[in-house]
Coordinates of C-alpha atoms in Angstrom, one line a residue:
M151 CA 0.0 0.0 0.0
K152 CA 1.4 3.4 -0.9
A153 CA 1.7 6.0 1.8
R154 CA -0.7 8.9 1.6
R155 CA 0.1 12.5 2.3
R156 CA -2.5 13.0 5.0
P157 CA -3.4 10.5 7.7
Q158 CA -7.1 11.6 7.4
A159 CA -7.0 10.4 3.8
A160 CA -6.4 6.9 5.1
R161 CA -9.7 7.3 7.0
R162 CA -10.6 3.8 8.0
Q163 CA -9.2 0.4 9.1
V164 CA -11.1 -2.8 8.7
L165 CA -11.2 -4.5 12.1
G166 CA -9.1 -7.6 11.9
T167 CA -11.3 -9.3 14.4
L168 CA -14.5 -9.0 12.5
A169 CA -14.7 -12.8 11.9
A170 CA -13.9 -13.5 15.5
L171 CA -16.7 -11.1 16.6
A172 CA -19.1 -12.8 14.3
A173 CA -18.4 -16.1 16.0
A174 CA -18.2 -14.8 19.6
P175 CA -21.2 -15.2 21.9
L176 CA -23.1 -12.2 23.0
L177 CA -22.9 -11.0 26.5
P178 CA -25.9 -12.1 28.6
L179 CA -28.7 -9.6 29.0
R180 CA -28.0 -7.3 31.9
S181 CA -30.7 -7.6 34.6
S182 CA -31.4 -6.1 38.0
A183 CA -30.2 -9.2 39.9
R184 CA -27.0 -7.3 40.8
A185 CA -28.9 -4.7 42.8
A186 CA -28.3 -6.6 46.1
T187 CA -24.5 -6.4 45.8
P188 CA -23.2 -4.2 48.6
A189 CA -21.2 -1.1 47.9
A190 CA -17.4 -1.5 47.7
T191 CA -14.3 0.6 47.5
V192 CA -12.7 0.1 44.1
E193 CA -9.0 0.8 43.8
R194 CA -7.3 1.7 40.5
S195 CA -4.1 3.3 39.4
L196 CA -3.4 5.6 36.5
V197 CA 0.1 6.6 35.1
A198 CA 0.2 9.7 32.9
A199 CA 3.2 9.4 30.6
P200 CA 4.4 9.7 27.0
A201 CA 3.5 6.7 24.9
S202 CA 3.4 5.5 21.3
V203 CA 0.0 4.3 19.9
R204 CA -1.3 3.6 16.4
L205 CA -4.1 6.2 15.8
V206 CA -4.2 5.7 12.0
P207 CA -3.7 2.7 9.8
E208 CA -0.5 1.5 8.2
P209 CA 1.5 2.6 6.3
H210 CA 1.4 5.5 8.7
P211 CA 3.7 5.1 11.8
A212 CA 2.5 5.1 15.4
T213 CA 1.9 8.5 17.0
R214 CA 3.7 9.8 20.0
V215 CA 1.0 10.8 22.5
W216 CA 0.5 11.5 26.2
A217 CA -1.6 8.7 27.7
Y218 CA -2.9 7.0 30.8
G219 CA -1.5 3.5 31.2
G220 CA 0.1 3.7 27.8
Q221 CA -3.2 3.6 25.9
V222 CA -5.6 6.0 24.2
P223 CA -8.2 6.4 25.6
G224 CA -7.0 5.6 29.1
P225 CA -8.3 2.5 30.9
A226 CA -12.1 2.4 31.2
L227 CA -13.0 2.6 34.9
R228 CA -16.2 0.7 35.6
V229 CA -17.8 0.9 39.0
R230 CA -21.3 0.6 40.4
Q231 CA -23.5 3.4 41.8
G232 CA -22.8 3.9 45.5
D233 CA -19.3 2.5 45.3
R234 CA -16.2 4.5 46.4
L235 CA -13.4 5.0 43.9
R236 CA -9.8 5.4 45.0
V237 CA -7.4 6.2 42.2
Q238 CA -3.6 6.6 42.6
V239 CA -2.3 9.0 39.8
D240 CA 1.4 9.0 39.0
N241 CA 2.7 11.8 36.9
R242 CA 5.5 10.7 34.5
L243 CA 5.1 13.6 32.1
G244 CA 7.6 16.3 31.8
E245 CA 5.2 18.9 33.3
P246 CA 2.6 19.1 36.1
T247 CA -0.9 17.7 35.7
T248 CA -4.1 16.8 37.5
V249 CA -7.1 14.7 36.9
H250 CA -10.7 16.0 36.8
W251 CA -13.6 13.6 37.1
H252 CA -16.0 15.2 34.7
G253 CA -19.6 15.2 35.7
I254 CA -19.1 13.5 39.1
R255 CA -20.7 15.2 42.1
L256 CA -17.8 14.7 44.4
P257 CA -16.1 16.6 47.3
N258 CA -14.4 19.8 46.1
A259 CA -10.9 18.7 47.2
M260 CA -11.2 15.8 44.7
D261 CA -12.2 17.9 41.7
G262 CA -8.7 18.1 40.2
V263 CA -8.5 21.9 39.4
P264 CA -5.0 23.3 40.1
G265 CA -4.9 26.5 42.1
L266 CA -8.5 26.0 43.2
T267 CA -9.0 22.6 44.7
Q268 CA -5.4 21.1 44.8
P269 CA -1.8 21.8 44.0
P270 CA -0.6 20.4 40.6
I271 CA 0.9 16.9 40.6
A272 CA 4.5 17.6 39.8
P273 CA 6.5 15.3 37.5
G274 CA 7.6 12.2 39.4
E275 CA 4.9 12.8 42.1
R276 CA 1.5 11.2 42.8
F277 CA -1.9 12.1 44.1
V278 CA -4.7 9.8 45.4
Y279 CA -8.2 10.7 44.5
E280 CA -11.0 9.1 46.5
F281 CA -14.7 9.8 46.4
A282 CA -18.1 8.2 46.4
L283 CA -20.2 7.8 43.2
P284 CA -23.8 9.0 43.9
D285 CA -25.0 8.9 40.3
A286 CA -25.0 6.1 37.8
G287 CA -24.1 7.2 34.2
T288 CA -21.5 7.8 31.6
F289 CA -18.7 10.1 32.7
F290 CA -15.0 10.6 31.9
Y291 CA -11.7 11.8 33.3
H292 CA -9.1 14.2 31.9
P293 CA -6.5 16.7 33.0
H294 CA -7.3 20.2 34.2
L295 CA -3.9 21.7 33.8
R296 CA -3.0 23.1 30.4
S297 CA -5.9 20.9 29.3
H298 CA -6.1 22.5 25.9
E299 CA -2.8 20.6 25.2
Q300 CA -2.8 17.7 27.6
L301 CA -6.2 16.4 26.6
A302 CA -5.5 17.1 22.9
R303 CA -2.3 14.9 23.2
G304 CA -4.4 12.0 24.4
L305 CA -5.1 12.2 28.2
A306 CA -8.7 11.2 28.6
G307 CA -10.6 8.0 29.6
A308 CA -14.1 6.7 30.3
L309 CA -15.6 6.5 33.8
I310 CA -18.7 4.3 33.7
V311 CA -20.9 4.1 36.8
E312 CA -23.3 1.2 36.3
E313 CA -26.9 1.3 37.7
R314 CA -27.8 -1.1 40.4
E315 CA -30.8 -1.9 38.4
P316 CA -29.5 -1.8 34.8
I317 CA -31.7 -2.0 31.7
A318 CA -31.7 -5.2 29.7
V319 CA -29.3 -5.0 26.7
D320 CA -27.2 -7.6 24.8
R321 CA -24.1 -5.4 24.8
D322 CA -23.0 -2.3 26.6
E323 CA -20.4 -0.5 24.4
V324 CA -18.4 2.8 24.9
W325 CA -17.3 5.0 22.0
V326 CA -14.7 7.6 23.2
L327 CA -14.7 10.1 20.3
G328 CA -11.3 11.8 19.9
D329 CA -10.1 14.5 17.5
W330 CA -6.5 15.0 16.4
R331 CA -4.6 17.6 14.4
L332 CA -2.0 15.4 12.7
D333 CA 0.7 16.0 10.1
G334 CA 1.3 13.6 7.2
D335 CA 3.6 11.4 9.2
A336 CA 0.8 10.9 11.8
S337 CA 2.6 13.0 14.4
I338 CA 0.7 15.5 16.5
R339 CA 1.0 19.0 15.0
G340 CA 2.3 21.7 17.4
G341 CA 0.9 25.2 17.8
F342 CA -1.1 24.6 20.9
G343 CA -2.7 27.7 22.3
A344 CA -2.6 29.6 19.0
F345 CA -4.6 32.8 19.2
M346 CA -6.3 31.9 15.8
D347 CA -7.8 28.8 17.4
A348 CA -8.6 30.5 20.7
S349 CA -10.5 33.3 19.1
H350 CA -12.4 31.1 16.6
D351 CA -13.9 27.6 17.2
G352 CA -10.9 26.1 19.0
R353 CA -8.4 23.5 17.9
V354 CA -10.6 21.4 15.6
G355 CA -8.5 18.5 14.2
N356 CA -8.3 16.7 10.9
T357 CA -8.5 13.1 12.1
V358 CA -11.3 11.5 14.2
T359 CA -10.9 8.4 16.2
V360 CA -13.2 6.0 18.0
N361 CA -11.6 4.5 21.1
G362 CA -8.2 5.6 20.0
R363 CA -8.2 4.3 16.4
V364 CA -9.5 5.5 13.0
R365 CA -12.2 2.8 12.6
E366 CA -13.7 1.2 9.5
T367 CA -16.5 -0.8 11.1
F368 CA -18.5 -1.6 14.2
A369 CA -19.6 -5.2 14.1
V370 CA -23.1 -6.2 15.3
R371 CA -25.5 -9.2 15.1
S372 CA -28.9 -8.8 13.6
G373 CA -31.6 -8.6 16.3
E374 CA -29.3 -7.6 19.2
R375 CA -29.9 -4.5 21.4
V376 CA -26.9 -2.3 22.1
R377 CA -26.5 0.3 24.7
L378 CA -24.0 2.7 23.1
R379 CA -22.3 5.2 25.5
L380 CA -20.9 8.2 23.5
I381 CA -18.3 10.4 25.0
N382 CA -17.0 13.5 23.3
A383 CA -13.4 13.7 24.5
A384 CA -12.3 16.2 21.9
S385 CA -10.9 19.6 23.0
A386 CA -13.0 21.5 20.5
R387 CA -14.9 19.4 17.8
I388 CA -18.7 19.2 18.0
F389 CA -20.2 15.9 16.7
A390 CA -23.6 15.4 15.0
L391 CA -23.9 11.7 14.4
G392 CA -26.5 10.2 12.1
F393 CA -27.0 6.4 12.1
S394 CA -28.2 5.4 8.7
G395 CA -30.9 2.8 8.7
H396 CA -31.3 2.8 12.5
A397 CA -33.4 4.6 15.1
P398 CA -31.2 5.4 18.2
R399 CA -33.2 6.3 21.3
V400 CA -31.5 8.6 23.8
V401 CA -31.9 7.3 27.4
A402 CA -29.3 9.6 29.2
L403 CA -27.5 12.9 28.6
D404 CA -24.3 13.8 30.5
G405 CA -24.9 10.6 32.6
Q406 CA -28.4 11.7 33.8
P407 CA -31.4 9.7 32.7
V408 CA -33.9 11.3 30.3
E409 CA -37.3 10.2 29.0
P410 CA -36.3 7.8 26.1
H411 CA -36.7 9.6 22.8
E412 CA -35.4 9.7 19.3
P413 CA -33.0 12.7 18.9
D414 CA -34.1 15.6 16.6
G415 CA -33.7 14.5 13.0
G416 CA -32.3 11.2 14.2
V417 CA -29.0 13.0 14.9
V418 CA -27.1 12.7 18.2
M419 CA -25.3 16.0 18.9
L420 CA -22.4 16.1 21.3
A421 CA -20.3 19.2 22.2
P422 CA -16.9 18.7 23.8
A423 CA -17.3 17.0 27.2
Q424 CA -20.9 16.0 26.6
R425 CA -22.1 12.4 26.7
A426 CA -25.1 10.5 25.4
D427 CA -26.3 7.0 26.1
V428 CA -28.4 5.6 23.2
V429 CA -30.1 2.3 22.8
I430 CA -30.2 0.9 19.3
D431 CA -32.1 -2.3 18.2
M432 CA -29.9 -3.7 15.4
L433 CA -32.6 -4.8 13.0
G434 CA -30.7 -4.7 9.7
P435 CA -30.3 -7.9 7.7
P436 CA -27.3 -10.2 8.2
G437 CA -24.4 -9.0 6.0
S438 CA -25.6 -5.4 5.5
R439 CA -23.6 -2.2 6.1
H440 CA -25.0 1.1 7.4
L441 CA -23.2 4.4 7.5
V442 CA -22.5 6.5 10.6
R443 CA -21.9 10.0 9.5
D444 CA -20.8 13.2 11.3
G445 CA -22.3 16.3 9.7
F446 CA -22.0 19.1 12.2
Y447 CA -19.6 21.3 10.3
R448 CA -21.0 22.7 7.0
R449 CA -19.2 21.4 4.0
R450 CA -17.0 19.2 6.2
E451 CA -19.3 16.1 6.6
Y452 CA -17.5 12.8 6.7
R453 CA -18.0 9.1 7.3
L454 CA -17.1 8.0 10.8
L455 CA -17.5 4.3 10.3
D456 CA -19.9 1.6 9.1
I457 CA -22.2 -0.5 11.2
V458 CA -21.5 -4.0 9.7
Y459 CA -23.8 -6.9 10.4
T460 CA -22.3 -10.4 10.7
D461 CA -23.6 -13.3 8.7
Q462 CA -25.0 -15.0 11.8
A463 CA -28.7 -15.8 12.0
P464 CA -30.7 -13.0 13.7
L465 CA -30.7 -13.2 17.5
R466 CA -34.3 -12.1 17.3
T467 CA -36.5 -10.9 14.5
R468 CA -38.0 -7.9 16.3
A469 CA -36.9 -5.3 18.8
L470 CA -36.4 -6.7 22.3
D471 CA -39.5 -6.2 24.4
A472 CA -38.0 -4.7 27.5
P473 CA -38.1 -1.2 29.0
I474 CA -35.2 1.2 28.4
R475 CA -36.0 4.0 30.8
L476 CA -33.2 4.3 33.3
P477 CA -33.8 4.9 37.1
A478 CA -33.4 8.4 38.2
N479 CA -30.3 9.6 40.1
P480 CA -30.7 11.3 43.5
L481 CA -30.7 14.9 42.4
A482 CA -32.2 17.7 44.4
E483 CA -35.1 19.4 42.5
P484 CA -34.7 23.2 42.3
D485 CA -37.6 25.3 43.7
L486 CA -38.3 27.5 40.7
A487 CA -40.9 29.6 42.6
H488 CA -38.4 30.8 45.1
A489 CA -35.2 30.5 43.1
Q490 CA -32.7 33.4 43.0
R491 CA -32.0 34.6 39.4
H492 CA -28.6 35.6 37.9
E493 CA -27.2 36.2 34.5
I494 CA -23.8 35.4 32.9
V495 CA -23.1 37.0 29.5
L496 CA -20.5 35.4 27.2
R497 CA -18.6 37.9 25.0
G498 CA -15.5 38.2 22.8
G499 CA -14.0 36.1 20.0
M500 CA -13.4 36.9 16.4
M501 CA -16.3 39.0 15.0
G502 CA -16.9 40.1 18.6
D503 CA -15.7 42.9 20.9
M504 CA -12.2 42.1 22.3
S505 CA -11.1 45.7 22.7
A506 CA -11.4 45.7 26.5
L507 CA -9.9 42.3 27.1
P508 CA -6.4 41.8 28.6
R509 CA -3.6 41.0 26.2
G510 CA -3.7 37.4 25.1
K511 CA -7.3 36.9 26.1
A512 CA -10.1 36.4 23.7
W513 CA -13.2 35.8 25.8
A514 CA -14.9 37.1 28.9
L515 CA -17.7 36.2 31.3
N516 CA -19.6 39.2 32.6
G517 CA -16.7 41.3 31.4
K518 CA -14.0 39.3 33.3
A519 CA -11.4 37.3 31.4
T520 CA -9.3 34.7 33.3
G521 CA -7.4 31.5 32.5
C522 CA -8.4 30.1 35.8
G523 CA -8.5 26.3 36.3
D524 CA -5.4 25.8 34.1
G525 CA -2.9 26.6 36.7
A526 CA -3.5 30.3 37.1
A527 CA -3.5 32.1 40.4
M528 CA -6.5 32.1 42.7
F529 CA -9.4 34.4 41.7
D530 CA -12.5 35.9 43.2
P531 CA -15.8 34.0 42.5
L532 CA -18.1 35.4 39.9
L533 CA -21.2 34.4 41.9
I534 CA -21.7 33.2 45.5
F535 CA -24.6 30.8 46.4
R536 CA -25.8 29.7 49.9
R537 CA -25.7 26.0 50.3
G538 CA -29.1 24.4 49.7
S539 CA -30.6 27.4 47.9
S540 CA -32.2 27.2 44.4
H541 CA -31.1 29.3 41.5
V542 CA -31.9 30.0 37.9
L543 CA -28.9 31.1 35.9
R544 CA -29.5 32.8 32.5
L545 CA -26.6 32.3 30.1
V546 CA -26.4 34.6 27.1
N547 CA -24.1 33.8 24.3
D548 CA -23.3 37.2 22.8
T549 CA -20.7 35.8 20.4
A550 CA -20.5 34.3 16.9
W551 CA -19.3 30.9 18.2
H552 CA -20.6 27.8 20.0
H553 CA -19.7 27.4 23.6
P554 CA -20.3 24.2 25.7
M555 CA -20.5 25.6 29.3
H556 CA -19.6 23.2 32.1
W557 CA -20.1 23.6 35.8
H558 CA -18.1 21.3 38.1
G559 CA -19.6 19.4 41.0
H560 CA -23.2 19.9 40.0
A561 CA -25.9 18.9 37.6
F562 CA -28.6 21.4 36.4
R563 CA -31.9 21.3 34.6
V564 CA -32.0 23.2 31.2
I565 CA -35.4 24.8 31.6
S566 CA -35.5 27.2 28.6
R567 CA -33.7 28.2 25.4
N568 CA -34.2 31.6 23.9
D569 CA -37.0 32.2 26.4
R570 CA -38.9 29.1 25.3
A571 CA -39.5 26.3 27.8
T572 CA -37.6 23.1 26.9
L573 CA -39.5 20.0 26.2
R574 CA -37.7 17.6 28.5
R575 CA -36.0 19.9 31.1
E576 CA -33.0 17.6 30.8
W577 CA -30.4 17.3 33.5
L578 CA -26.9 18.2 32.2
D579 CA -23.5 19.3 33.4
T580 CA -22.5 20.8 30.1
V581 CA -24.9 22.9 28.1
L582 CA -24.1 23.9 24.5
L583 CA -25.0 27.5 23.5
A584 CA -25.2 28.3 19.8
P585 CA -24.2 31.7 18.6
N586 CA -26.5 34.4 19.9
E587 CA -28.5 31.8 21.9
S588 CA -29.6 32.1 25.5
A589 CA -30.5 29.3 28.0
E590 CA -31.7 29.1 31.5
I591 CA -30.4 26.4 33.8
A592 CA -31.8 25.7 37.2
F593 CA -30.1 23.9 40.1
V594 CA -29.8 23.5 43.9
A595 CA -26.4 24.7 45.1
D596 CA -25.9 21.7 47.4
N597 CA -22.2 20.9 47.0
P598 CA -19.9 23.3 49.0
G599 CA -16.7 24.7 47.6
D600 CA -15.2 26.8 44.8
W601 CA -16.3 25.3 41.5
M602 CA -15.0 25.9 38.0
F603 CA -17.5 27.2 35.4
H604 CA -16.1 27.4 32.0
C605 CA -16.3 26.7 28.3
H606 CA -15.2 23.2 27.3
V607 CA -13.8 24.3 24.0
L608 CA -10.5 24.3 25.9
D609 CA -8.8 27.0 24.0
H610 CA -11.7 29.2 24.9
Q611 CA -11.2 28.3 28.6
A612 CA -7.5 29.0 28.5
S613 CA -8.1 32.4 26.8
G614 CA -10.6 33.8 29.3
M615 CA -13.9 32.0 29.3
A616 CA -13.7 30.6 32.8
A617 CA -14.9 31.6 36.3
C618 CA -15.4 30.4 39.8
L619 CA -18.9 29.9 41.3
R620 CA -18.8 29.5 45.1
V621 CA -21.2 27.5 47.2
L622 CA -20.9 28.4 50.9

């Protein structure tokens, strides 16, 4: 095979194990029988270090990355709701780092934000994170120090908290979606923190991976039900995935259960750091192929992979007759009638007003631009909440760019967009605001501490779109 000039041109790799997958037995249906298992303390270790992995197919060489445990994504951590997780993190990078447990409602000291909740983990040092897991769902972990580079070099992994009463599926699969800016030799291109990226839509790459590889296929058996956990671990890319010939039903967003529904237009949209659990009944005929396409960016649509059916006889001839609604997590319901109201306005960026921003900054929240949460000095909170109080926070995107806004340590209901009530009032921890869009989020400030609130386009965070929200 001749080498190609761009790794993205060699877009796919046929899974060498397709035949083995066709012959392999399906996992047994998950049931609620495990609910009686007592809570446990689960101990794991992560080593952050340089590594070499094959992101794109031969003849391209392996890519030098930064990785947890020598793999991209990092080891998938699977625990059960109510368990305690204790993770020893060793830093073998050439610079400090931390680990943030994205979406987990944990104690503030375990949140992994340097300069705010902990000192950075210096090279050669370690830190032990330990916390309980109150919510079941799909979460992930990544650095929060120079994260616009550390995550983009490969430091991210899935954290799956299983329900004590799981829904019945034949397979529970995770797709960690990664985005890379690679040169023709499959090496990671430099230029991290470039102002052009920071002031536009961030460091969008040219090569997309699923679980650390450019994939050709995802093998399924006709008739099986698959729970697919989608995690956007990119630093800037937004995904809009269409599953040709299939009807995915969304059962959770950002780890929180939602009324099962088909996504708008059949397309699952995921901003950076967002997650979606979808249930798909694989009802295509044996031997068929079906395209999964990402069409978020205009004129840059591409084929992610194909769903490929094995030649096995169908497991069943119709959709599994079992409920797919997930049990609710123990979240405090905000009292909207007595909630305090606040507003945060997002400004800056190219085609916006940056004249009043400090040198090197491109964005501001309520006129304040910081790089907090990436190793910057301590900073005053933008808002202060009394513990146990209910709040409605109006977010106004007065810019020409998308911003996924994430609040640490809490989940919130999205109750309106552009002053119109939302249909499902979904619980999220990261809400995507389109250009010139507003949204209202409602929550109970029930987790004390200083918590990061920032855009998860990580170049935007590093260049000013970050703040602290304090719960007393």
